Amino acid sequence: MSHDHSHPHDHHHDHGHDHPHRHPNQPDLEDLPPTYYQAMADAVAELLIEKNVFSGGELRETIEYMQGRNPDLGAKLTVRAWTDPDFKKRLTTNAKEAAAEIGIDTGPAPLLVMENTPDVHNVIVCTLCSCYPVFLLGKSPDWYKSREYRSRMVREPRAVLAEFGTEIDPSREVRVHDSTADMRYMILPMRPDGTDGMTEEELAALVTRDSLIGVIEVAGPAAG
Amino acid sequence: MAYAVGDTVQVRYATPPGHVRTPYYCRGRAGTVERVCGRFHNPEELAYGRTGETLLTLYRVRFRQRDLWPDYSGPETDTVEIELYEHWLEPPR
Amino acid sequence: MTTERRHHDMGGLDAGPVHRSEHKFEPWENKTDAIVRLLSQPKRGPMMRIDELRRGIEEMGPGVYDELTYYERWIASIANILLEKGVINVDELGRKIEEVKARHVPASGSAKPAEG
């Protein structure tokens, strides 16, 4: 891999203006010529627009729509399920319809919501590629697509979970969902203790993307 | 052949060179049908630009970790669930 | 590893610790993602199925699969599939890639201050 890991520009984000954020693998975007594959992406998009396969407007709208998909949607479903047992039942039996009740589109693939309980801890992986509930959580993190995660989660899930700081008691079953075909998955984490008086907004702030993938549990306010 | 929830099934062992959605690690292993997901286009056809319109029943099959990996070191209750199309499943031998 | 097991089918293989890396997606990655969603919409045919995209990625073979980043694999596979289907041809894609590259103006010497 040719990325420069020692690039010095990572620590000076200036949040007052429009520059894109950098990450350690990316030098300044506007200073460098496009890579071969970046140029290919622009070229393919332009050719498809010229050929009226889709319009520039459709492309922009799709980019914006997908950027609006983020873990807040999964958190909203989770909090609703924590606070409304009937909703939880509907969410874990017909997630698409339950989500639609509160205005959330779960995307073209069927969605299965797997509930964590005192007996079972669930976690998602895709060993063949990187299937992920993008419509609820946004694009997947790099580690989810990594060889390490994809290879090891099905064979030594407890060791991988421990690398995320998650220790599952041996009395609980660890149930790994290999997302191999047409279903997509979201984990419904357990509501932590000490959250009885909290508002829905406060609860939603506790629910992280990683808890909806199943690699961590939702921490209570005291542990935060 | 159709299966019901709770049936024991075995994943057919085969190693075709083309596009398949049956992970290598579960081929030849036995598990239990967890749910029947419905009928879907055949990805092994769709991958080559064909219609895949002979729909296949998709199952979710639950495997005990100990049945997938004899040296599995965690509790014997640990499991993996995998979506598998009907033509990869057969009755246990 | 035997050749019976395909390179992308990695469940259960030995590998090192999971590095919890993430990056902010770049504009071209978001664009590539959107191209796939648009091409796979039923109202466009679909012009390309997700399974075709995956097949194209799997056929890159071990070296390229590991060398390219996630969305590099995607755009390479998309381009190949569109070429196979005759939606675009080699000549126009080659010319367009050069056109895109030629548009780039180095920022050095511009008024924009360098960050950091």
Tab-separated table of C-alpha atoms in Angstrom:
chain	number	residue	atom	x	y	z
A	1	MET	CA	0.000	0.000	0.000
A	2	SER	CA	1.442	3.364	-0.978
A	3	HIS	CA	-0.290	5.556	1.578
A	4	ASP	CA	1.899	7.858	3.584
A	5	HIS	CA	1.347	7.149	7.257
A	6	SER	CA	3.669	9.866	8.426
A	7	HIS	CA	1.835	12.747	6.837
A	8	PRO	CA	1.948	15.699	9.211
A	9	HIS	CA	-1.436	17.258	8.465
A	10	ASP	CA	-3.597	15.080	10.675
A	11	HIS	CA	-3.792	17.039	13.873
A	12	HIS	CA	-4.749	20.500	12.787
A	13	HIS	CA	-8.366	20.315	11.821
A	14	ASP	CA	-9.731	23.784	11.479
A	15	HIS	CA	-13.415	23.373	12.095
A	16	GLY	CA	-14.392	26.875	11.037
A	17	HIS	CA	-14.361	26.323	7.275
A	18	ASP	CA	-15.022	23.949	4.441
A	19	HIS	CA	-11.904	21.893	4.008
A	20	PRO	CA	-12.532	18.162	4.097
A	21	HIS	CA	-11.215	16.407	7.160
A	22	ARG	CA	-8.048	14.440	6.654
A	23	HIS	CA	-7.210	11.091	8.061
A	24	PRO	CA	-3.772	9.608	8.488
A	25	ASN	CA	-3.806	7.779	5.163
A	26	GLN	CA	-4.691	10.783	3.045
A	27	PRO	CA	-2.452	13.640	2.079
A	28	ASP	CA	-4.096	16.926	1.103
A	29	LEU	CA	-6.654	16.058	-1.536
A	30	GLU	CA	-6.570	19.335	-3.393
A	31	ASP	CA	-2.804	19.343	-3.749
A	32	LEU	CA	-2.358	15.972	-5.386
A	33	PRO	CA	-3.387	14.786	-8.816
A	34	PRO	CA	-6.171	12.211	-8.721
A	35	THR	CA	-5.037	8.633	-8.403
A	36	TYR	CA	-5.813	6.288	-11.268
A	37	TYR	CA	-8.920	4.928	-9.530
A	38	GLN	CA	-10.151	8.358	-8.444
A	39	ALA	CA	-9.901	9.482	-12.065
A	40	MET	CA	-11.671	6.286	-13.157
A	41	ALA	CA	-14.560	7.000	-10.774
A	42	ASP	CA	-15.016	10.515	-12.159
A	43	ALA	CA	-14.671	9.247	-15.723
A	44	VAL	CA	-17.232	6.451	-15.302
A	45	ALA	CA	-19.695	8.825	-13.619
A	46	GLU	CA	-19.352	11.398	-16.399
A	47	LEU	CA	-19.754	8.825	-19.172
A	48	LEU	CA	-22.890	7.408	-17.540
A	49	ILE	CA	-24.346	10.913	-17.238
A	50	GLU	CA	-23.485	11.697	-20.879
A	51	LYS	CA	-25.229	8.479	-21.918
A	52	ASN	CA	-28.316	9.339	-19.865
A	53	VAL	CA	-28.010	6.215	-17.717
A	54	PHE	CA	-28.640	8.613	-14.847
A	55	SER	CA	-28.510	12.389	-14.474
A	56	GLY	CA	-26.025	14.488	-12.585
A	57	GLY	CA	-28.873	15.463	-10.291
A	58	GLU	CA	-29.685	11.825	-9.537
A	59	LEU	CA	-26.035	11.164	-8.744
A	60	ARG	CA	-25.849	14.147	-6.368
A	61	GLU	CA	-29.134	13.222	-4.696
A	62	THR	CA	-27.981	9.635	-4.181
A	63	ILE	CA	-24.685	10.762	-2.666
A	64	GLU	CA	-26.537	13.124	-0.327
A	65	TYR	CA	-29.149	10.528	0.597
A	66	MET	CA	-26.506	7.949	1.500
A	67	GLN	CA	-24.553	10.528	3.501
A	68	GLY	CA	-27.720	11.069	5.525
A	69	ARG	CA	-27.771	7.408	6.550
A	70	ASN	CA	-25.948	7.206	9.858
A	71	PRO	CA	-26.091	5.410	13.211
A	72	ASP	CA	-28.590	7.951	14.585
A	73	LEU	CA	-31.248	5.951	12.716
A	74	GLY	CA	-30.239	2.707	14.426
A	75	ALA	CA	-30.090	4.511	17.773
A	76	LYS	CA	-33.611	5.851	17.251
A	77	LEU	CA	-34.949	2.345	16.605
A	78	THR	CA	-33.096	1.038	19.655
A	79	VAL	CA	-34.430	3.684	22.045
A	80	ARG	CA	-37.967	3.193	20.775
A	81	ALA	CA	-37.617	-0.553	21.376
A	82	TRP	CA	-36.228	0.037	24.887
A	83	THR	CA	-39.135	2.284	25.820
A	84	ASP	CA	-42.016	0.511	24.043
A	85	PRO	CA	-42.219	-3.291	24.476
A	86	ASP	CA	-44.846	-3.645	21.749
A	87	PHE	CA	-42.614	-1.779	19.314
A	88	LYS	CA	-39.716	-4.046	20.274
A	89	LYS	CA	-41.822	-7.071	19.451
A	90	ARG	CA	-42.714	-5.624	16.056
A	91	LEU	CA	-39.101	-4.561	15.396
A	92	THR	CA	-37.733	-8.032	16.074
A	93	THR	CA	-40.426	-9.769	14.018
A	94	ASN	CA	-40.890	-7.360	11.081
A	95	ALA	CA	-38.196	-4.718	11.197
A	96	LYS	CA	-39.035	-3.036	7.903
A	97	GLU	CA	-42.636	-2.270	8.887
A	98	ALA	CA	-41.728	-1.289	12.434
A	99	ALA	CA	-39.067	1.134	11.189
A	100	ALA	CA	-41.498	2.602	8.666
A	101	GLU	CA	-43.851	3.453	11.572
A	102	ILE	CA	-41.331	6.028	12.747
A	103	GLY	CA	-40.368	7.141	9.254
A	104	ILE	CA	-37.167	5.130	8.806
A	105	ASP	CA	-36.448	3.449	5.447
A	106	THR	CA	-34.470	0.250	6.009
A	107	GLY	CA	-33.457	-0.013	2.331
A	108	PRO	CA	-34.117	-2.566	-0.403
A	109	ALA	CA	-32.874	-5.664	1.491
A	110	PRO	CA	-34.922	-7.361	4.227
A	111	LEU	CA	-33.692	-6.399	7.697
A	112	LEU	CA	-33.439	-8.701	10.708
A	113	VAL	CA	-33.025	-7.121	14.142
A	114	MET	CA	-31.342	-9.497	16.574
A	115	GLU	CA	-31.970	-8.769	20.238
A	116	ASN	CA	-29.244	-9.111	22.841
A	117	THR	CA	-30.484	-10.689	26.074
A	118	PRO	CA	-28.953	-11.892	29.338
A	119	ASP	CA	-28.639	-15.286	27.593
A	120	VAL	CA	-27.406	-14.311	24.114
A	121	HIS	CA	-24.957	-11.778	22.701
A	122	ASN	CA	-25.250	-11.223	18.932
A	123	VAL	CA	-22.658	-9.839	16.528
A	124	ILE	CA	-22.558	-9.275	12.745
A	125	VAL	CA	-19.854	-10.095	10.177
A	126	CYS	CA	-19.716	-10.742	6.444
A	127	THR	CA	-16.975	-13.251	5.700
A	128	LEU	CA	-17.468	-13.208	1.902
A	129	CYS	CA	-17.454	-9.464	1.237
A	130	SER	CA	-18.745	-6.769	3.561
A	131	CYS	CA	-22.561	-6.803	3.681
A	132	TYR	CA	-23.667	-4.229	6.241
A	133	PRO	CA	-26.886	-2.370	7.139
A	134	VAL	CA	-25.858	0.807	5.282
A	135	PHE	CA	-29.385	2.192	5.258
A	136	LEU	CA	-29.445	2.232	9.066
A	137	LEU	CA	-25.810	2.802	9.993
A	138	GLY	CA	-24.212	4.476	6.961
A	139	LYS	CA	-21.056	3.181	5.288
A	140	SER	CA	-19.200	0.525	7.242
A	141	PRO	CA	-15.956	1.277	9.096
A	142	ASP	CA	-12.696	0.072	7.559
A	143	TRP	CA	-12.130	-2.547	10.256
A	144	TYR	CA	-15.460	-4.224	9.434
A	145	LYS	CA	-14.143	-4.822	5.896
A	146	SER	CA	-10.701	-5.945	7.053
A	147	ARG	CA	-9.254	-9.427	6.535
A	148	GLU	CA	-8.675	-9.687	10.289
A	149	TYR	CA	-12.289	-9.067	11.281
A	150	ARG	CA	-13.811	-11.121	8.450
A	151	SER	CA	-11.504	-14.090	9.001
A	152	ARG	CA	-11.570	-14.331	12.771
A	153	MET	CA	-15.056	-13.293	13.895
A	154	VAL	CA	-16.626	-16.627	12.933
A	155	ARG	CA	-13.955	-18.776	14.535
A	156	GLU	CA	-12.817	-16.899	17.628
A	157	PRO	CA	-15.551	-14.348	18.290
A	158	ARG	CA	-14.755	-13.989	21.976
A	159	ALA	CA	-11.128	-13.118	21.225
A	160	VAL	CA	-12.169	-10.529	18.649
A	161	LEU	CA	-14.786	-9.062	20.997
A	162	ALA	CA	-12.116	-8.824	23.692
A	163	GLU	CA	-10.027	-6.714	21.295
A	164	PHE	CA	-12.960	-4.277	21.326
A	165	GLY	CA	-12.937	-4.390	25.133
A	166	THR	CA	-16.014	-6.629	25.287
A	167	GLU	CA	-15.936	-9.613	27.623
A	168	ILE	CA	-18.995	-11.839	27.323
A	169	ASP	CA	-19.664	-14.079	30.329
A	170	PRO	CA	-19.246	-17.783	29.439
A	171	SER	CA	-22.827	-18.342	30.616
A	172	ARG	CA	-24.062	-16.274	27.657
A	173	GLU	CA	-24.152	-17.697	24.143
A	174	VAL	CA	-22.181	-15.697	21.580
A	175	ARG	CA	-24.165	-15.877	18.342
A	176	VAL	CA	-22.348	-14.717	15.216
A	177	HIS	CA	-24.433	-13.747	12.179
A	178	ASP	CA	-22.558	-14.237	8.900
A	179	SER	CA	-24.347	-11.907	6.500
A	180	THR	CA	-23.889	-14.047	3.383
A	181	ALA	CA	-26.943	-13.435	1.220
A	182	ASP	CA	-30.130	-11.353	1.044
A	183	MET	CA	-30.719	-10.392	4.699
A	184	ARG	CA	-29.187	-7.421	6.464
A	185	TYR	CA	-28.763	-7.281	10.234
A	186	MET	CA	-28.846	-4.845	13.109
A	187	ILE	CA	-28.194	-5.789	16.713
A	188	LEU	CA	-30.592	-4.482	19.356
A	189	PRO	CA	-28.295	-3.930	22.355
A	190	MET	CA	-29.425	-4.369	25.974
A	191	ARG	CA	-30.513	-1.248	27.826
A	192	PRO	CA	-27.916	-0.564	30.507
A	193	ASP	CA	-28.772	-0.263	34.183
A	194	GLY	CA	-29.119	3.159	35.722
A	195	THR	CA	-31.001	4.683	32.788
A	196	ASP	CA	-34.555	4.625	34.179
A	197	GLY	CA	-35.087	8.361	34.388
A	198	MET	CA	-33.401	9.266	31.133
A	199	THR	CA	-35.102	10.998	28.219
A	200	GLU	CA	-35.147	9.432	24.740
A	201	GLU	CA	-32.466	11.892	23.631
A	202	GLU	CA	-30.222	10.986	26.542
A	203	LEU	CA	-30.724	7.289	25.819
A	204	ALA	CA	-29.983	7.749	22.108
A	205	ALA	CA	-26.685	9.408	22.993
A	206	LEU	CA	-25.606	6.170	24.714
A	207	VAL	CA	-26.187	4.011	21.622
A	208	THR	CA	-23.100	3.794	19.422
A	209	ARG	CA	-22.655	2.356	15.954
A	210	ASP	CA	-20.386	-0.382	17.314
A	211	SER	CA	-23.091	-1.503	19.742
A	212	LEU	CA	-25.471	-1.904	16.781
A	213	ILE	CA	-22.888	-4.101	15.016
A	214	GLY	CA	-22.543	-6.042	18.259
A	215	VAL	CA	-18.827	-5.592	18.959
A	216	ILE	CA	-19.509	-3.655	22.136
A	217	GLU	CA	-22.345	-3.364	24.633
A	218	VAL	CA	-24.048	-0.093	25.516
A	219	ALA	CA	-22.380	1.419	28.548
A	220	GLY	CA	-24.497	3.006	31.269
A	221	PRO	CA	-24.139	6.690	32.168
A	222	ALA	CA	-21.903	5.977	35.179
A	223	ALA	CA	-19.481	3.928	33.122
A	224	GLY	CA	-19.354	6.598	30.389
B	1	MET	CA	-36.306	-30.232	-1.177
B	2	ALA	CA	-38.017	-28.056	1.440
B	3	TYR	CA	-36.994	-27.869	5.077
B	4	ALA	CA	-38.779	-26.605	8.170
B	5	VAL	CA	-37.513	-24.711	11.185
B	6	GLY	CA	-35.719	-27.161	13.483
B	7	ASP	CA	-34.748	-29.602	10.723
B	8	THR	CA	-31.179	-30.806	10.672
B	9	VAL	CA	-29.513	-30.086	7.345
B	10	GLN	CA	-26.079	-30.630	5.927
B	11	VAL	CA	-24.290	-28.188	3.638
B	12	ARG	CA	-23.231	-29.840	0.396
B	13	TYR	CA	-19.489	-30.002	-0.120
B	14	ALA	CA	-18.508	-28.538	-3.481
B	15	THR	CA	-15.810	-26.171	-4.708
B	16	PRO	CA	-16.989	-24.604	-7.974
B	17	PRO	CA	-14.757	-21.834	-9.325
B	18	GLY	CA	-17.605	-19.334	-9.846
B	19	HIS	CA	-19.501	-16.876	-7.653
B	20	VAL	CA	-21.249	-18.574	-4.728
B	21	ARG	CA	-22.559	-17.284	-1.392
B	22	THR	CA	-21.876	-20.434	0.633
B	23	PRO	CA	-18.815	-19.882	2.831
B	24	TYR	CA	-16.148	-22.549	2.508
B	25	TYR	CA	-15.970	-23.055	6.273
B	26	CYS	CA	-19.511	-24.461	6.544
B	27	ARG	CA	-19.408	-26.851	3.573
B	28	GLY	CA	-19.905	-30.448	4.632
B	29	ARG	CA	-21.087	-29.325	8.101
B	30	ALA	CA	-24.470	-29.992	9.693
B	31	GLY	CA	-26.696	-27.440	11.387
B	32	THR	CA	-30.307	-26.651	12.222
B	33	VAL	CA	-32.739	-24.544	10.223
B	34	GLU	CA	-33.297	-21.340	12.264
B	35	ARG	CA	-35.763	-19.689	9.888
B	36	VAL	CA	-37.027	-19.722	6.335
B	37	CYS	CA	-36.321	-16.298	4.811
B	38	GLY	CA	-38.388	-16.527	1.635
B	39	ARG	CA	-37.576	-16.951	-2.027
B	40	PHE	CA	-34.851	-14.991	-3.787
B	41	HIS	CA	-33.111	-14.742	-7.149
B	42	ASN	CA	-30.179	-17.086	-7.607
B	43	PRO	CA	-26.963	-15.078	-7.024
B	44	GLU	CA	-24.958	-17.690	-8.935
B	45	GLU	CA	-26.906	-16.625	-12.041
B	46	LEU	CA	-27.220	-12.905	-11.285
B	47	ALA	CA	-23.435	-12.693	-10.967
B	48	TYR	CA	-23.084	-13.493	-14.666
B	49	GLY	CA	-25.706	-11.066	-15.930
B	50	ARG	CA	-28.495	-13.627	-16.168
B	51	THR	CA	-31.943	-13.214	-14.638
B	52	GLY	CA	-31.670	-15.795	-11.842
B	53	GLU	CA	-35.404	-16.077	-12.100
B	54	THR	CA	-35.773	-19.637	-10.943
B	55	LEU	CA	-36.253	-18.453	-7.382
B	56	LEU	CA	-34.589	-20.309	-4.537
B	57	THR	CA	-35.676	-20.642	-0.932
B	58	LEU	CA	-33.201	-19.012	1.410
B	59	TYR	CA	-32.686	-20.533	4.859
B	60	ARG	CA	-30.860	-19.344	7.939
B	61	VAL	CA	-28.982	-22.281	9.418
B	62	ARG	CA	-27.585	-22.336	12.954
B	63	PHE	CA	-24.295	-24.174	13.488
B	64	ARG	CA	-22.703	-24.991	16.797
B	65	GLN	CA	-19.190	-23.560	16.873
B	66	ARG	CA	-17.940	-26.992	17.993
B	67	ASP	CA	-19.366	-28.517	14.799
B	68	LEU	CA	-17.572	-25.969	12.605
B	69	TRP	CA	-14.251	-25.953	14.470
B	70	PRO	CA	-13.467	-29.080	16.506
B	71	ASP	CA	-10.860	-27.094	18.452
B	72	TYR	CA	-13.262	-24.260	19.352
B	73	SER	CA	-12.221	-23.088	22.776
B	74	GLY	CA	-15.306	-21.134	23.888
B	75	PRO	CA	-18.491	-22.423	25.548
B	76	GLU	CA	-20.280	-25.190	23.675
B	77	THR	CA	-23.422	-23.078	23.478
B	78	ASP	CA	-21.734	-20.583	21.080
B	79	THR	CA	-23.158	-20.560	17.538
B	80	VAL	CA	-22.839	-19.126	14.030
B	81	GLU	CA	-25.860	-18.465	11.821
B	82	ILE	CA	-25.470	-18.409	8.040
B	83	GLU	CA	-27.882	-17.683	5.172
B	84	LEU	CA	-27.844	-20.570	2.710
B	85	TYR	CA	-29.800	-21.234	-0.503
B	86	GLU	CA	-31.765	-24.463	-0.831
B	87	HIS	CA	-29.569	-26.094	-3.496
B	88	TRP	CA	-26.604	-26.092	-1.102
B	89	LEU	CA	-28.523	-28.034	1.559
B	90	GLU	CA	-29.238	-31.739	1.819
B	91	PRO	CA	-30.630	-34.077	4.487
B	92	PRO	CA	-28.004	-35.192	7.013
B	93	ARG	CA	-26.160	-38.363	6.113
C	1	MET	CA	-4.241	-22.735	1.307
C	2	THR	CA	-5.683	-24.828	-1.460
C	3	THR	CA	-6.941	-23.257	-4.635
C	4	GLU	CA	-10.294	-24.905	-3.944
C	5	ARG	CA	-10.956	-22.170	-1.471
C	6	ARG	CA	-11.349	-18.801	-3.136
C	7	HIS	CA	-9.365	-15.849	-1.907
C	8	HIS	CA	-12.253	-13.639	-0.765
C	9	ASP	CA	-13.878	-16.509	1.186
C	10	MET	CA	-11.846	-16.018	4.350
C	11	GLY	CA	-14.068	-17.038	7.269
C	12	GLY	CA	-12.060	-19.001	9.862
C	13	LEU	CA	-8.571	-18.299	8.515
C	14	ASP	CA	-5.795	-17.154	10.821
C	15	ALA	CA	-5.180	-13.420	10.883
C	16	GLY	CA	-3.744	-10.817	13.209
C	17	PRO	CA	-5.506	-8.467	15.630
C	18	VAL	CA	-8.276	-6.219	14.348
C	19	HIS	CA	-7.023	-2.664	13.849
C	20	ARG	CA	-9.932	-0.392	14.619
C	21	SER	CA	-9.157	1.873	11.700
C	22	GLU	CA	-11.609	4.235	10.040
C	23	HIS	CA	-11.359	7.089	7.610
C	24	LYS	CA	-13.615	9.816	6.404
C	25	PHE	CA	-14.885	8.876	2.983
C	26	GLU	CA	-13.552	10.925	0.101
C	27	PRO	CA	-15.800	12.438	-2.576
C	28	TRP	CA	-14.776	9.850	-5.188
C	29	GLU	CA	-15.626	7.030	-2.738
C	30	ASN	CA	-19.085	8.485	-2.117
C	31	LYS	CA	-19.497	8.850	-5.875
C	32	THR	CA	-18.494	5.225	-6.492
C	33	ASP	CA	-20.941	4.066	-3.832
C	34	ALA	CA	-23.729	6.115	-5.446
C	35	ILE	CA	-22.950	4.754	-8.938
C	36	VAL	CA	-23.506	1.210	-7.626
C	37	ARG	CA	-26.812	2.148	-5.987
C	38	LEU	CA	-28.059	3.864	-9.146
C	39	LEU	CA	-26.985	1.077	-11.522
C	40	SER	CA	-28.594	-1.594	-9.342
C	41	GLN	CA	-32.000	0.121	-9.202
C	42	PRO	CA	-34.728	-1.978	-10.856
C	43	LYS	CA	-35.857	1.012	-12.939
C	44	ARG	CA	-32.485	0.952	-14.708
C	45	GLY	CA	-32.720	-2.735	-15.623
C	46	PRO	CA	-30.927	-3.222	-13.241
C	47	MET	CA	-27.933	-2.311	-15.376
C	48	MET	CA	-25.596	-3.967	-12.873
C	49	ARG	CA	-26.468	-6.352	-10.051
C	50	ILE	CA	-24.600	-6.338	-6.758
C	51	ASP	CA	-23.700	-9.977	-7.458
C	52	GLU	CA	-22.031	-8.921	-10.715
C	53	LEU	CA	-20.031	-6.311	-8.803
C	54	ARG	CA	-18.947	-8.973	-6.293
C	55	ARG	CA	-18.090	-11.478	-9.022
C	56	GLY	CA	-15.899	-8.867	-10.693
C	57	ILE	CA	-14.087	-8.203	-7.408
C	58	GLU	CA	-13.599	-11.903	-6.694
C	59	GLU	CA	-12.109	-12.443	-10.170
C	60	MET	CA	-9.367	-9.855	-9.559
C	61	GLY	CA	-7.377	-12.560	-7.833
C	62	PRO	CA	-5.407	-12.470	-4.599
C	63	GLY	CA	-2.740	-9.886	-5.477
C	64	VAL	CA	-5.030	-7.139	-6.743
C	65	TYR	CA	-7.745	-7.896	-4.183
C	66	ASP	CA	-5.360	-7.161	-1.342
C	67	GLU	CA	-3.524	-4.293	-3.001
C	68	LEU	CA	-6.548	-2.132	-3.797
C	69	THR	CA	-8.641	-0.310	-1.223
C	70	TYR	CA	-12.316	-1.153	-0.863
C	71	TYR	CA	-13.709	1.465	-3.221
C	72	GLU	CA	-10.820	0.989	-5.662
C	73	ARG	CA	-12.006	-2.603	-6.008
C	74	TRP	CA	-15.524	-1.337	-6.544
C	75	ILE	CA	-14.751	1.161	-9.317
C	76	ALA	CA	-12.428	-1.291	-11.078
C	77	SER	CA	-15.182	-3.924	-11.056
C	78	ILE	CA	-17.869	-1.433	-12.146
C	79	ALA	CA	-15.729	-0.302	-15.099
C	80	ASN	CA	-15.086	-3.888	-16.216
C	81	ILE	CA	-18.749	-4.838	-16.039
C	82	LEU	CA	-19.846	-1.746	-17.985
C	83	LEU	CA	-17.196	-2.560	-20.621
C	84	GLU	CA	-18.357	-6.183	-20.862
C	85	LYS	CA	-21.941	-5.051	-21.306
C	86	GLY	CA	-21.059	-2.439	-23.900
C	87	VAL	CA	-22.518	0.398	-21.837
C	88	ILE	CA	-19.178	2.144	-22.282
C	89	ASN	CA	-16.248	1.257	-24.524
C	90	VAL	CA	-12.518	1.087	-23.888
C	91	ASP	CA	-11.632	4.024	-26.106
C	92	GLU	CA	-14.013	6.529	-24.537
C	93	LEU	CA	-13.103	5.426	-21.009
C	94	GLY	CA	-9.403	5.842	-21.750
C	95	ARG	CA	-9.948	9.312	-23.201
C	96	LYS	CA	-12.202	10.368	-20.330
C	97	ILE	CA	-9.717	9.279	-17.660
C	98	GLU	CA	-7.046	11.457	-19.319
C	99	GLU	CA	-9.516	14.344	-19.537
C	100	VAL	CA	-10.228	14.060	-15.795
C	101	LYS	CA	-6.512	13.970	-14.965
C	102	ALA	CA	-5.800	16.976	-17.195
C	103	ARG	CA	-8.342	19.056	-15.279
C	104	HIS	CA	-6.271	18.871	-12.119
C	105	VAL	CA	-4.459	22.103	-11.340
C	106	PRO	CA	-1.726	21.786	-8.711
C	107	ALA	CA	-2.582	23.954	-5.743
C	108	SER	CA	1.008	25.016	-5.075
C	109	GLY	CA	1.319	28.694	-5.843
C	110	SER	CA	-2.421	29.242	-5.496
C	111	ALA	CA	-3.859	31.674	-2.982
C	112	LYS	CA	-5.224	28.864	-0.836
C	113	PRO	CA	-3.143	28.541	2.344
C	114	ALA	CA	-1.797	25.105	3.178
C	115	GLU	CA	-3.267	23.610	6.323
C	116	GLY	CA	-1.224	22.295	9.172
